[in-house]
Short mmCIF file of C-alpha atoms in Angstrom, two decimals:
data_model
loop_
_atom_site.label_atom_id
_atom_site.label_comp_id
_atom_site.label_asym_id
_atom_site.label_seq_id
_atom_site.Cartn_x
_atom_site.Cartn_y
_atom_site.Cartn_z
CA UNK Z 1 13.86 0.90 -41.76
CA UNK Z 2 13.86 4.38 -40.51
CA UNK Z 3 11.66 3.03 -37.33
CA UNK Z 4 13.57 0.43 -36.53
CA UNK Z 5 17.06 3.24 -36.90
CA UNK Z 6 14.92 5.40 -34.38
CA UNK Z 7 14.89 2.57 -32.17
CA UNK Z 8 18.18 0.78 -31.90
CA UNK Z 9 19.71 4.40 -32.22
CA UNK Z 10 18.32 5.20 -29.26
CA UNK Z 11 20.22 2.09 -27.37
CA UNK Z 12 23.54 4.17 -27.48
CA UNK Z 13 21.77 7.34 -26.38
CA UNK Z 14 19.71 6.04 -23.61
CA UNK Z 15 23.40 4.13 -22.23
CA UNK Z 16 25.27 6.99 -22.70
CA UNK Z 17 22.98 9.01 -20.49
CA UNK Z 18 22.57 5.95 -17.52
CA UNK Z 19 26.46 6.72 -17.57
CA UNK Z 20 26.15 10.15 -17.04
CA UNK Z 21 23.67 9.29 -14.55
CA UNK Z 22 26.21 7.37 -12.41
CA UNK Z 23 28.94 9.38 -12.67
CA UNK Z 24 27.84 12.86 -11.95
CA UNK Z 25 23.78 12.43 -11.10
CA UNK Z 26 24.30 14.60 -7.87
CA UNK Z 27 26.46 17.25 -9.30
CA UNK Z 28 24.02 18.16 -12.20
CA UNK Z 29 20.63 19.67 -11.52
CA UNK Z 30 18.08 16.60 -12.07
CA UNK Z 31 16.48 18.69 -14.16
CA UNK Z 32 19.57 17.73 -16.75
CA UNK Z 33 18.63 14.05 -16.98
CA UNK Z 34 14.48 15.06 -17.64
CA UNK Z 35 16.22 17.42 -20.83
CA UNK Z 36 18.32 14.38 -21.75
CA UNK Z 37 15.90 11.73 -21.43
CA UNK Z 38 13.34 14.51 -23.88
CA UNK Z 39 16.21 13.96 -26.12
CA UNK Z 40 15.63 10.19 -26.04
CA UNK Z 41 12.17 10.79 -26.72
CA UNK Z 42 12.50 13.55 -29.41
CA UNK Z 43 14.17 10.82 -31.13
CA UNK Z 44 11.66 7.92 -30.40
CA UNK Z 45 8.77 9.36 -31.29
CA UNK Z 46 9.95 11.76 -34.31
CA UNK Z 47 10.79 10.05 -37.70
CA UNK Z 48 12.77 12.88 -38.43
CA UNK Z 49 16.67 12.53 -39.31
CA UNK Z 50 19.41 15.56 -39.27
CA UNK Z 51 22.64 14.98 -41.08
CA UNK Z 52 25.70 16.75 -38.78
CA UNK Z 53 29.21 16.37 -39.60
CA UNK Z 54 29.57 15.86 -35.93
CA UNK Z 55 27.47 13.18 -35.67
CA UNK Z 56 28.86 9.83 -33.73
CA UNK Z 57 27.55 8.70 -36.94
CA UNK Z 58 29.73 10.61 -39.37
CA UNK Z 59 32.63 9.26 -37.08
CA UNK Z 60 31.63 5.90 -37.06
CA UNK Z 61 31.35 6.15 -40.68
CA UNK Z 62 34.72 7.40 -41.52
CA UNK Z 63 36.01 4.90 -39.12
CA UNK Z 64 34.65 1.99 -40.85
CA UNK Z 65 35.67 3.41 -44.45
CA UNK Z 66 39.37 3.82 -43.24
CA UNK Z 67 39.44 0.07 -42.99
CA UNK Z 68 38.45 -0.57 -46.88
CA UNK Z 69 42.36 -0.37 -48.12
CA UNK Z 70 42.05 1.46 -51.55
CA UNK Z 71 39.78 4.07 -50.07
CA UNK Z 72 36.29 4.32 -51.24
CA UNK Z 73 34.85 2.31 -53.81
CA UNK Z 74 30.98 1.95 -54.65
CA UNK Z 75 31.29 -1.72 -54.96
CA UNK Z 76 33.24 -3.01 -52.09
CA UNK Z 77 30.92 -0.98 -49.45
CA UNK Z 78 31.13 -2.26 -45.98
CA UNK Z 79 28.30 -2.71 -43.72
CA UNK Z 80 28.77 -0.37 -41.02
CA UNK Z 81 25.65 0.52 -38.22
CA UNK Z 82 25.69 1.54 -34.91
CA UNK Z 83 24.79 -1.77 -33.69
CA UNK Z 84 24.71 -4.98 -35.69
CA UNK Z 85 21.40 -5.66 -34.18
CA UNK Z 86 19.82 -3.58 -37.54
CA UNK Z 87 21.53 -5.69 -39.87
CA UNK Z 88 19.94 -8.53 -38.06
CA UNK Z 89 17.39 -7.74 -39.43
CA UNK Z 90 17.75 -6.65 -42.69
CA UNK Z 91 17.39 -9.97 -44.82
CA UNK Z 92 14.26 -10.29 -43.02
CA UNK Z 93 13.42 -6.87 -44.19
CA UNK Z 94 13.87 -7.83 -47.77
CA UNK Z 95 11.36 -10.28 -47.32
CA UNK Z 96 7.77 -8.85 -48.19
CA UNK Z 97 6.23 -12.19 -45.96
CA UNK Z 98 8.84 -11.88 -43.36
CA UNK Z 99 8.11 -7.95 -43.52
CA UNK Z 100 4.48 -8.50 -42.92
CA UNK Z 101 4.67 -11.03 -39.87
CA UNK Z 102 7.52 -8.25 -37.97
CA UNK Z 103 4.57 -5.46 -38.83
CA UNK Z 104 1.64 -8.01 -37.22
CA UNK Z 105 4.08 -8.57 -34.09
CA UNK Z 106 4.86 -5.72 -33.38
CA UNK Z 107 0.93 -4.30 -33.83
CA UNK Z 108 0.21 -7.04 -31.54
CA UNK Z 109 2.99 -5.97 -28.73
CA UNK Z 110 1.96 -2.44 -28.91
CA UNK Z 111 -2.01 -3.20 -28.23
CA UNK Z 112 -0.69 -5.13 -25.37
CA UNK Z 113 1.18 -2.61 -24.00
CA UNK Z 114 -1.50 0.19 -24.61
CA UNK Z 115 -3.96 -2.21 -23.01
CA UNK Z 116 -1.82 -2.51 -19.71
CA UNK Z 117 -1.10 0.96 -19.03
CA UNK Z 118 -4.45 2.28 -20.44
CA UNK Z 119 -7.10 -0.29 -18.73
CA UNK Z 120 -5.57 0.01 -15.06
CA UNK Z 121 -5.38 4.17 -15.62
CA UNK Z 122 -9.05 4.92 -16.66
CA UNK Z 123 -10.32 2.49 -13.65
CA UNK Z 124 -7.77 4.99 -11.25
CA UNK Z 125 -8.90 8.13 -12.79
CA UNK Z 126 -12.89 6.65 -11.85
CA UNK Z 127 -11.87 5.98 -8.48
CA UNK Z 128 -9.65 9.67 -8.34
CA UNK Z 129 -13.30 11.58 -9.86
CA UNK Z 130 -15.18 10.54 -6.67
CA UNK Z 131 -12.83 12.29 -4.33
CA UNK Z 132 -14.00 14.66 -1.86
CA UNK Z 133 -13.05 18.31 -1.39
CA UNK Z 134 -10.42 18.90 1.77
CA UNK Z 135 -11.27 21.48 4.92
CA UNK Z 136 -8.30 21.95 7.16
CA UNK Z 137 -6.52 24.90 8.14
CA UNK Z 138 -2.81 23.43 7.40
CA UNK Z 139 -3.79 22.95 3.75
CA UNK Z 140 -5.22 26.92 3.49
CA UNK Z 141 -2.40 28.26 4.79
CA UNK Z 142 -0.46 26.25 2.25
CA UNK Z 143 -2.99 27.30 -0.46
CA UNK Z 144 -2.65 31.02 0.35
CA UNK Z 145 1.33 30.97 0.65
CA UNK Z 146 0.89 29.96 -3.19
CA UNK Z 147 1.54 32.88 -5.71
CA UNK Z 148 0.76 31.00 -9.07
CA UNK Z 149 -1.79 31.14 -11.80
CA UNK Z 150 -2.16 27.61 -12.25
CA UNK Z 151 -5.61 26.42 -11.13
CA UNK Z 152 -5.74 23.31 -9.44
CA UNK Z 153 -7.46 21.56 -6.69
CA UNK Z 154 -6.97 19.49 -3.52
CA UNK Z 155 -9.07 16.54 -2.49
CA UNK Z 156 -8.82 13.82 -0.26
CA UNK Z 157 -9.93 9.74 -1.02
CA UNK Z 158 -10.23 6.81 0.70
CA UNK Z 159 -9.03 4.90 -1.84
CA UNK Z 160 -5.37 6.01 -2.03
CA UNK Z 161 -2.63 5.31 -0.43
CA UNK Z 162 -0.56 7.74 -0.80
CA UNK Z 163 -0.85 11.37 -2.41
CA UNK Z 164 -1.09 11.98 -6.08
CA UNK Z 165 -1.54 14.36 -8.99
CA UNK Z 166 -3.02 14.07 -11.92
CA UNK Z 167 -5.20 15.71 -14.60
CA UNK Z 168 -3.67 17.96 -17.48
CA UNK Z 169 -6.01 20.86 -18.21
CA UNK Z 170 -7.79 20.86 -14.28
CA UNK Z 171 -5.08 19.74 -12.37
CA UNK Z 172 -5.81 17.85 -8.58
CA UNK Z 173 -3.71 16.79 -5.55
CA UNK Z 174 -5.59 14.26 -3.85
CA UNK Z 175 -4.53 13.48 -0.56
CA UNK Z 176 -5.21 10.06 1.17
CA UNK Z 177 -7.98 10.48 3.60
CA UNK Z 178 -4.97 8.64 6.23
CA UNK Z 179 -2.46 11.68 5.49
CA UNK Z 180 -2.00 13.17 9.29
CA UNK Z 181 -3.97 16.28 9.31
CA UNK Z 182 -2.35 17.97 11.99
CA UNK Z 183 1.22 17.12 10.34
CA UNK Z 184 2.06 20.63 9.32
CA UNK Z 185 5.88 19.74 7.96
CA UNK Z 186 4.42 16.18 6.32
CA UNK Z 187 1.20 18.41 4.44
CA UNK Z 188 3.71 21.20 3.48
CA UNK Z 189 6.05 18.55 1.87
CA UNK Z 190 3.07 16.42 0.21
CA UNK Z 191 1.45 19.64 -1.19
CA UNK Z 192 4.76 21.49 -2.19
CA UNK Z 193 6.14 18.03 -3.58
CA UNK Z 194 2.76 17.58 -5.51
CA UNK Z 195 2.24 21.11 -6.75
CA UNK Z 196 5.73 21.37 -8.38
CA UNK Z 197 5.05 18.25 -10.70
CA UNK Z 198 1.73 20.27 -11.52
CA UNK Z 199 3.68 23.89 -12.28
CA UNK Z 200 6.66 21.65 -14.64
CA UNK Z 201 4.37 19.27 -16.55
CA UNK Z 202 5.78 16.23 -15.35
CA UNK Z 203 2.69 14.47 -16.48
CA UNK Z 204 3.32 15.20 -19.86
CA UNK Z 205 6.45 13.58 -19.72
CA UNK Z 206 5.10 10.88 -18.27
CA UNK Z 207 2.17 10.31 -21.13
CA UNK Z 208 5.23 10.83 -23.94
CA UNK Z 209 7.63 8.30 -21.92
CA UNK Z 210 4.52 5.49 -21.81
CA UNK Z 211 3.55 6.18 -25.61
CA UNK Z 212 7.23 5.50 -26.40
CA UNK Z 213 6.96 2.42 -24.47
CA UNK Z 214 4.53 0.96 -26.07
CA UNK Z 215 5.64 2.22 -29.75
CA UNK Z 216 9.24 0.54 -28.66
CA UNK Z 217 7.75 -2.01 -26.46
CA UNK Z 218 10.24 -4.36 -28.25
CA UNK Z 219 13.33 -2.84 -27.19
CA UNK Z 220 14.49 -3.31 -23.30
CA UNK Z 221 16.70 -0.24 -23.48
CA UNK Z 222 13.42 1.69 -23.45
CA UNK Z 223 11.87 -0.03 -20.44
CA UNK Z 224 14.81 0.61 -19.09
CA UNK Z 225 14.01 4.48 -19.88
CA UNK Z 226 11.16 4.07 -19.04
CA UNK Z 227 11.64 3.32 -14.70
CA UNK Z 228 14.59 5.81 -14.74
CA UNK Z 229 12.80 8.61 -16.15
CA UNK Z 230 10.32 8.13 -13.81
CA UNK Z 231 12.45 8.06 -10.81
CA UNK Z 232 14.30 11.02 -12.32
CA UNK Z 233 11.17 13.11 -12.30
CA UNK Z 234 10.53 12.29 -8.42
CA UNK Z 235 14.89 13.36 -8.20
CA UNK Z 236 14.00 16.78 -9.49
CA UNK Z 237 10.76 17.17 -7.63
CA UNK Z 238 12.47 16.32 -4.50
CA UNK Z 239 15.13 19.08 -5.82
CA UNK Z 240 12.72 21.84 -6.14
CA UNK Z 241 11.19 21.48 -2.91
CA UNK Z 242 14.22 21.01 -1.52
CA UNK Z 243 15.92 24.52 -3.04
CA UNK Z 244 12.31 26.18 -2.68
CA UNK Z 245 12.25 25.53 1.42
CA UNK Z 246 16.32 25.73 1.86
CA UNK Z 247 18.67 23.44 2.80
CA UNK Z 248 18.48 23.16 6.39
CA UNK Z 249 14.64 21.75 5.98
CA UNK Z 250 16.49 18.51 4.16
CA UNK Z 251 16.82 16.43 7.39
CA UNK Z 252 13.00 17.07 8.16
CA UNK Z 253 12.09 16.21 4.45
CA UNK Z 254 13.84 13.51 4.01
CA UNK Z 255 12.22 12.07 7.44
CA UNK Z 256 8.93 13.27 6.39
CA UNK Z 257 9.31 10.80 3.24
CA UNK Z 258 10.14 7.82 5.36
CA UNK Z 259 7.76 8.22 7.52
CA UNK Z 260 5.14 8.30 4.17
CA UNK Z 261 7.06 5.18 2.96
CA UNK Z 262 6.23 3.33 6.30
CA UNK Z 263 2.98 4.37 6.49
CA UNK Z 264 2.26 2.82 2.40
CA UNK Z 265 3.36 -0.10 4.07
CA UNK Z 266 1.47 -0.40 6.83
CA UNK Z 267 -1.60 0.50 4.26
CA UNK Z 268 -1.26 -2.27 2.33
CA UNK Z 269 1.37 -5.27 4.01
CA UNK Z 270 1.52 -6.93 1.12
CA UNK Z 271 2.46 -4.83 -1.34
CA UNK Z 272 5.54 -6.30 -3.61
CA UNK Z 273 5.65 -2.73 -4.61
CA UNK Z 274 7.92 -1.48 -2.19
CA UNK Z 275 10.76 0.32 -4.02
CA UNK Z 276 13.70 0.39 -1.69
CA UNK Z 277 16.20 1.61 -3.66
CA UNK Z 278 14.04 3.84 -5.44
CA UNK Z 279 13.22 5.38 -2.15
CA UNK Z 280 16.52 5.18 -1.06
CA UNK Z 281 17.67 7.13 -3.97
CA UNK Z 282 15.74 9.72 -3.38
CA UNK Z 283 16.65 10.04 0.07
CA UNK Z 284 20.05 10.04 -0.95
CA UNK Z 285 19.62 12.73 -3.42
CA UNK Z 286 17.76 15.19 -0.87
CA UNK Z 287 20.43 14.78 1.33
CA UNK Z 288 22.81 15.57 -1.17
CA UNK Z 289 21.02 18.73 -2.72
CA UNK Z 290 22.71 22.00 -2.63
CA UNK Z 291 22.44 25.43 -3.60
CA UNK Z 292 22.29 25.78 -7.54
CA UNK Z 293 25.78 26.38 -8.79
CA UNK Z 294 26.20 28.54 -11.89
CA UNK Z 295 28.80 25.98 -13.00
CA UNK Z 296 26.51 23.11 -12.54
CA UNK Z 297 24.31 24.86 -14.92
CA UNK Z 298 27.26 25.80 -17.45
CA UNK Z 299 27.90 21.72 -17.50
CA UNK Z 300 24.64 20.64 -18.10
CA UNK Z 301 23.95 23.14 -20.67
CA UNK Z 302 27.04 21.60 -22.40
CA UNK Z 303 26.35 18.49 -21.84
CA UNK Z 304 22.41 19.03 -23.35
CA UNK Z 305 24.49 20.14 -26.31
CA UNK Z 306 26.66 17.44 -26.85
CA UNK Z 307 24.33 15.21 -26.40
CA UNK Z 308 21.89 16.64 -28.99
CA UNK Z 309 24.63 17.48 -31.29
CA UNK Z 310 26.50 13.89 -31.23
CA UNK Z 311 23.67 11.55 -30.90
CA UNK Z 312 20.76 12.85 -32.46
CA UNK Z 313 21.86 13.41 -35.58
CA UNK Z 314 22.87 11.16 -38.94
CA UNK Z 315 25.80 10.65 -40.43
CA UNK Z 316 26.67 13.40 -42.88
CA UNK Z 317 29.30 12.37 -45.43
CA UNK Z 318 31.09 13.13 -48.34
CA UNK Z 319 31.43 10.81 -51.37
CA UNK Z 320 33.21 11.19 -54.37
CA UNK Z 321 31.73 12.88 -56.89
CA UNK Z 322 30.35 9.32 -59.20
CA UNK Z 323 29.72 10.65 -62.82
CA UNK Z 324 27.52 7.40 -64.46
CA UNK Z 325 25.60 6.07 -60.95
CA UNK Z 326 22.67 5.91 -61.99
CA UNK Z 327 19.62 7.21 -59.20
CA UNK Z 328 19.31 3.33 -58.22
CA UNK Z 329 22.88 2.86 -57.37
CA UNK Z 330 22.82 6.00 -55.12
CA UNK Z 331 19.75 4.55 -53.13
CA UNK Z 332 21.39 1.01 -52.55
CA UNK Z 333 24.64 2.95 -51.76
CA UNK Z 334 22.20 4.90 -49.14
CA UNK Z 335 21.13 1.02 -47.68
CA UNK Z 336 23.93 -0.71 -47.66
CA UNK Z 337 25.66 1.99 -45.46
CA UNK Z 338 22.07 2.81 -43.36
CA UNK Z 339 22.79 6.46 -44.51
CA UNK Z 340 20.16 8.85 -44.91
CA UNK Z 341 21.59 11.77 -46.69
CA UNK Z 342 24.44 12.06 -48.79
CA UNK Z 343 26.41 14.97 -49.44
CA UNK Z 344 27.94 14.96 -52.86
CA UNK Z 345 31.59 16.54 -53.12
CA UNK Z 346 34.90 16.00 -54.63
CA UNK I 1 -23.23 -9.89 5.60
CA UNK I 2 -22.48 -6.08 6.81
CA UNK I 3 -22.23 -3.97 3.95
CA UNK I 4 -18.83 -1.83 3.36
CA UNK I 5 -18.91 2.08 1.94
CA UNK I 6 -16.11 3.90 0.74
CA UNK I 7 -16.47 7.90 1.60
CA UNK I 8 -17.86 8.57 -2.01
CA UNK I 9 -20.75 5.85 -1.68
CA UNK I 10 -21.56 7.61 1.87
CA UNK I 11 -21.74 10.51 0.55
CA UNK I 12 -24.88 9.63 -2.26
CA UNK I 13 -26.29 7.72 1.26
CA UNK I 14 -26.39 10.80 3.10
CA UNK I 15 -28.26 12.52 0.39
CA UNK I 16 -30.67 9.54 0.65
CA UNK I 17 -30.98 9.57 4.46
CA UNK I 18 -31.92 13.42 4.36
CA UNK I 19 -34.26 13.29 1.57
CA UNK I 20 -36.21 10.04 1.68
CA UNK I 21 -35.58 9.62 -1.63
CA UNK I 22 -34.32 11.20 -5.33
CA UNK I 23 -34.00 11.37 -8.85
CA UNK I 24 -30.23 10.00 -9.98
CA UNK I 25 -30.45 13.64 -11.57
CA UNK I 26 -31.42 15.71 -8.31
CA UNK I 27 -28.86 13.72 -6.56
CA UNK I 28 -26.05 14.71 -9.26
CA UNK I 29 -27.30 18.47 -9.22
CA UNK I 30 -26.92 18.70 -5.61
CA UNK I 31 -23.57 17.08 -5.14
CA UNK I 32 -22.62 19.27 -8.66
CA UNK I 33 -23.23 21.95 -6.29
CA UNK I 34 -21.72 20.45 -3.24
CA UNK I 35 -19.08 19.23 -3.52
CA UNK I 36 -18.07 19.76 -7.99
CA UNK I 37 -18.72 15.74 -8.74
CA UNK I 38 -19.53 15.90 -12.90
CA UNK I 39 -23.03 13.71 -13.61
CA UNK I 40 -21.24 10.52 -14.54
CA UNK I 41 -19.18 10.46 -11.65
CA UNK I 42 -22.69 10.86 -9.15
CA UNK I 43 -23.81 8.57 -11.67
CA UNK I 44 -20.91 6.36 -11.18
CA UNK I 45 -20.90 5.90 -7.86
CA UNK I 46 -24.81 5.41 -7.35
CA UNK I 47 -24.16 2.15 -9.68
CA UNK I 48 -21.44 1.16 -6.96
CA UNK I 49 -23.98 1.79 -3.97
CA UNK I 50 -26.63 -0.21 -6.22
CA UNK I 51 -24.31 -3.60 -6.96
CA UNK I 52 -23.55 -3.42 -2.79
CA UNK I 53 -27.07 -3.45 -2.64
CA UNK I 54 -26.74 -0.52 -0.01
CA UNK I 55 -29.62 1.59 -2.71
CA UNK I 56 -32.62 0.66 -4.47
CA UNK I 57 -32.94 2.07 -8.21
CA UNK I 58 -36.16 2.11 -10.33
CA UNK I 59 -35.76 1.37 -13.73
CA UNK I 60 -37.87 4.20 -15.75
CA UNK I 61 -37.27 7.31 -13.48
CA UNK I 62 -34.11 6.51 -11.75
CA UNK I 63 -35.35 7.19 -8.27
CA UNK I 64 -32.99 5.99 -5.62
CA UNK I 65 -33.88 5.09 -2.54
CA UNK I 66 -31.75 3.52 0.53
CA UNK I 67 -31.10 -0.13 1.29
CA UNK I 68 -29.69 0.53 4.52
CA UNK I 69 -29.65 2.79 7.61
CA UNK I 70 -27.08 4.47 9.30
CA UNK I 71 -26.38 2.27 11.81
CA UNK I 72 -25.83 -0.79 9.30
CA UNK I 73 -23.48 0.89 7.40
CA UNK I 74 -19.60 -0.06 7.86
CA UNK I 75 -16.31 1.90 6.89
CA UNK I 76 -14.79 0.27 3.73
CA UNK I 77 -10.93 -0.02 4.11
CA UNK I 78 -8.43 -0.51 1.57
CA UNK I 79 -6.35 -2.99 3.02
CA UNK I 80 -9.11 -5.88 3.56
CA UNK I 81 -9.30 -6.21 -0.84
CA UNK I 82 -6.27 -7.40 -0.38
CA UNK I 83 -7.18 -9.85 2.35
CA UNK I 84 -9.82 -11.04 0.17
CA UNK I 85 -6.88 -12.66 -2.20
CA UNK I 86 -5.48 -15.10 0.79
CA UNK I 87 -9.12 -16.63 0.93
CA UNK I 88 -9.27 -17.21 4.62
CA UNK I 89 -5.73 -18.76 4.99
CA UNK I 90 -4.43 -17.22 8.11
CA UNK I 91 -1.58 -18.32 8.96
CA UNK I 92 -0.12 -17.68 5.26
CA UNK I 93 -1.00 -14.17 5.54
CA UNK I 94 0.59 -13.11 8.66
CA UNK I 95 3.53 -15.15 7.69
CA UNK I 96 3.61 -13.31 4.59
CA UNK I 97 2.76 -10.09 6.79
CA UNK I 98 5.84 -10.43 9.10
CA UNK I 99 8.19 -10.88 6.56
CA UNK I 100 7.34 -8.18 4.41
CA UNK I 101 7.68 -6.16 8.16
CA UNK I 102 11.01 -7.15 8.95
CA UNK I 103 12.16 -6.56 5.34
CA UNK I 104 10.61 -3.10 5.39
CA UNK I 105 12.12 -2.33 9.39
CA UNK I 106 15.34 -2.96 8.27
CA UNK I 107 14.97 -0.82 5.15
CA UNK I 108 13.28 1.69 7.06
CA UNK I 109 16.22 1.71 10.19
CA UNK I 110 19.13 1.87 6.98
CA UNK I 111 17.06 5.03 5.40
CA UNK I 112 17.37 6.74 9.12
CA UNK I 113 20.35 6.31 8.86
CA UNK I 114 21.38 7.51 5.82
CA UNK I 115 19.92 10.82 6.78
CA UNK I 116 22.11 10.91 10.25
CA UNK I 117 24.60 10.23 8.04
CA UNK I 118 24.37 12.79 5.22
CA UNK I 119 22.95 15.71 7.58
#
């Protein structure tokens, strides 16, 4: 019960912040949306549940019991959820049969979905091992212009088409052997672009958005998610780069980009993979990027708060104090109303 | 049938070329040294030069030795694999080509433009 509560809880979350998204995505730092969408993922991957009275919860809860003329009353308890998708599926719940088949499906989903982003990832990472180390002047400069501890390296394959990084613990940028060499704003971008996803541990993000994929492979509001988180990590690459180098280098950036998107495509010609809008978005965005704003950061901070505060927490209510319910009445009292805690008062 | 290298298989042929011949393991410690390749990646990519049939590899010792010379060796490129999947139709493939073109010179004019735009 609590699993499937993680997950269709999550539906009103994930909504709330594609709304955000559209109303103010270029007047927040993007780093905003990769906080909010941790949120998500706090609360898809961690069975834990905190009662706040200011939980959209507790609202919803004192909203429903308002309707019950005659106030509160331990037998006539309406079902109230955030979405009537979980009480879909409670009678099927009760069932121990029906209980086990939902278990074996959704087993069988998630090996599917571990199978598909697993299988294709270990052949890359093969492929990525046999790349060969990079001598060109451009890319020392770059190298020595960086003041960081982070140890990482840059290689260059023949079998990409366009650059990449990966690797947790030894992180590498591998170039594609077709990059222009001589290209000092188009290397600067690629290495600068790459780098910063190394230094903020976008990969990380990445691993914990997939694994909550497949856990919640059944629910489309996490696919959905799962593309915008990734887009949103490329949003607040872009960003850095973009406030690193200043804003008068966003023209020459944003070119740089297109001129990496045409090349994928003359790479491979027949690749359905060709993300317009995606690209687009990100063009848009760069374009768009400004100075940081202290207010900008005063908003999101708020709005990382709100979010946390009204979404990821349970309903936290009061009931009247019930001399003579006996431990069994308080637990189906707890189902019926998908509470988690109750807070006994007067 | 010319046989196609990607840079990584070249590189275990030039080790080849210079030495004659060598041990799987002398070939890993020298490109270990080289150019930082761990032992199951050498090993790796030997097995990829073997099923092109580019190296010969005994079975007790592991001693490689090349197929092929220099001179027979071709460039591998990305793009043919993908060839490869219209099996020799043609036509269908630069139809399918030119589409995909004009769809992307289109997006790729609208993206310019955005940037005019926006600057």
């Amino acid at each position: 019960m609590t699993f499937l509560r993680m997950s269709t809880s999550s539906i009103t979350i994930i909504f709330f912040i594609i709304l955000i998204r559209l109303i103010a995505m270029h007047k927040l730092p993007k780093r905003t949306f990769l906080v909010l969408w941790s949120i998500v993922l706090c609360r898809l991957l961690i069975p834990i549940l905190i009662p706040s009275k200011w939980s959209l919860y507790t609202f919803l809860y004192q909203y429903k019991k308002a309707e019950i003329s005659g106030g509160y009353s331990n037998q006539l308890i309406s079902q109230f959820t955030d979405f009537s998708i979980l009480n879909l599926f409670k009678p099927l719940l009760q069932n121990p049969t029906a209980n086990w088949i939902l278990i074996l499906i959704w087993l069988a989903g998630f090996l599917i979905s571990t199978s598909i982003f697993i299988i294709p990832y270990t052949r890359r990472v093969s492929e990525y091992r046999s790349a060969l180390p990079v001598k060109n002047d451009i890319v020392d400069q770059w190298l020595s212009e960086q003041k960081t501890k982070v140890r990482f390296e840059i290689r260059q394959s023949d079998m990409i088409a366009s650059p990449i990084s990966y690797g947790i613990l030894k992180p590498v940028i591998l170039l594609p052997k077709t990059v222009d060499w001589s290209d000092t704003v188009a290397l600067n971008y690629i290495l600068t672009h790459e780098y910063i996803h190394i230094k903020t541990s976008d990969i990380i993000l990445k691993w914990l958005a997939t694994a909550a994929l497949c856990i919640h492979w059944f629910n489309p509001a996490v696919w959905l998610m799962y593309s915008l988180v990734n887009r949103d990590i490329e949003l607040a690459c872009d960003e850095s780069v973009v406030r690193d180098a200043g804003e008068t280098i966003r023209s020459l950036y944003a070119l740089t980009l297109i001129e990496l998107e045409e090349k994928k495509f003359r790479l491979a010609p027949l690749s359905t993979g060709f993300s317009m809008s995606a690209t687009e978005e990100r063009i848009v965005s760069i374009m768009k990027t400004t100075k940081l704003k202290k207010i900008s950061i005063i908003f999101a901070v708020l709005l990382i708060m709100l979010t946390s505060a009204v979404f990821m927490t349970e309903a936290s209510v009061k009931v009247p104090n019930m001399i003579g319910n006996t431990h069994e009445d308080m637990q189906q009292i707890l189902e019926d109303n998908n509470l988690t805690y109750i807070i006994q008062g007067n | 049938m010319q046989i196609k290298l990607f840079d990584s298989e070249l590189k275990i042929m030039e080790i080849l070329w210079e030495m004659g011949s060598a041990t799987a393991k002398e070939i890993a410690m020298i490109l270990s040294e080289q150019i930082g390749w761990s032992k199951t990646t050498t090993y790796t990519v030997i097995k990829k030069c073997v099923d092109k049939g580019a190296v010969k590899r005994s079975e007790n010792n592991f001693l490689c030795s090349p197929l092929i010379t220099k001179e027979e060796v071709q460039q591998a490129e990305t793009a043919e694999l993908i060839t490869k999947m219209y099996n020799g139709a043609a036509d269908k493939l630069v139809a399918a080509v030119l589409q995909n073109k004009k769809l992307s010179d289109e997006a790729i004019k609208r993206l310019k433009k955005i940037v005019k735009d926006l600057d």
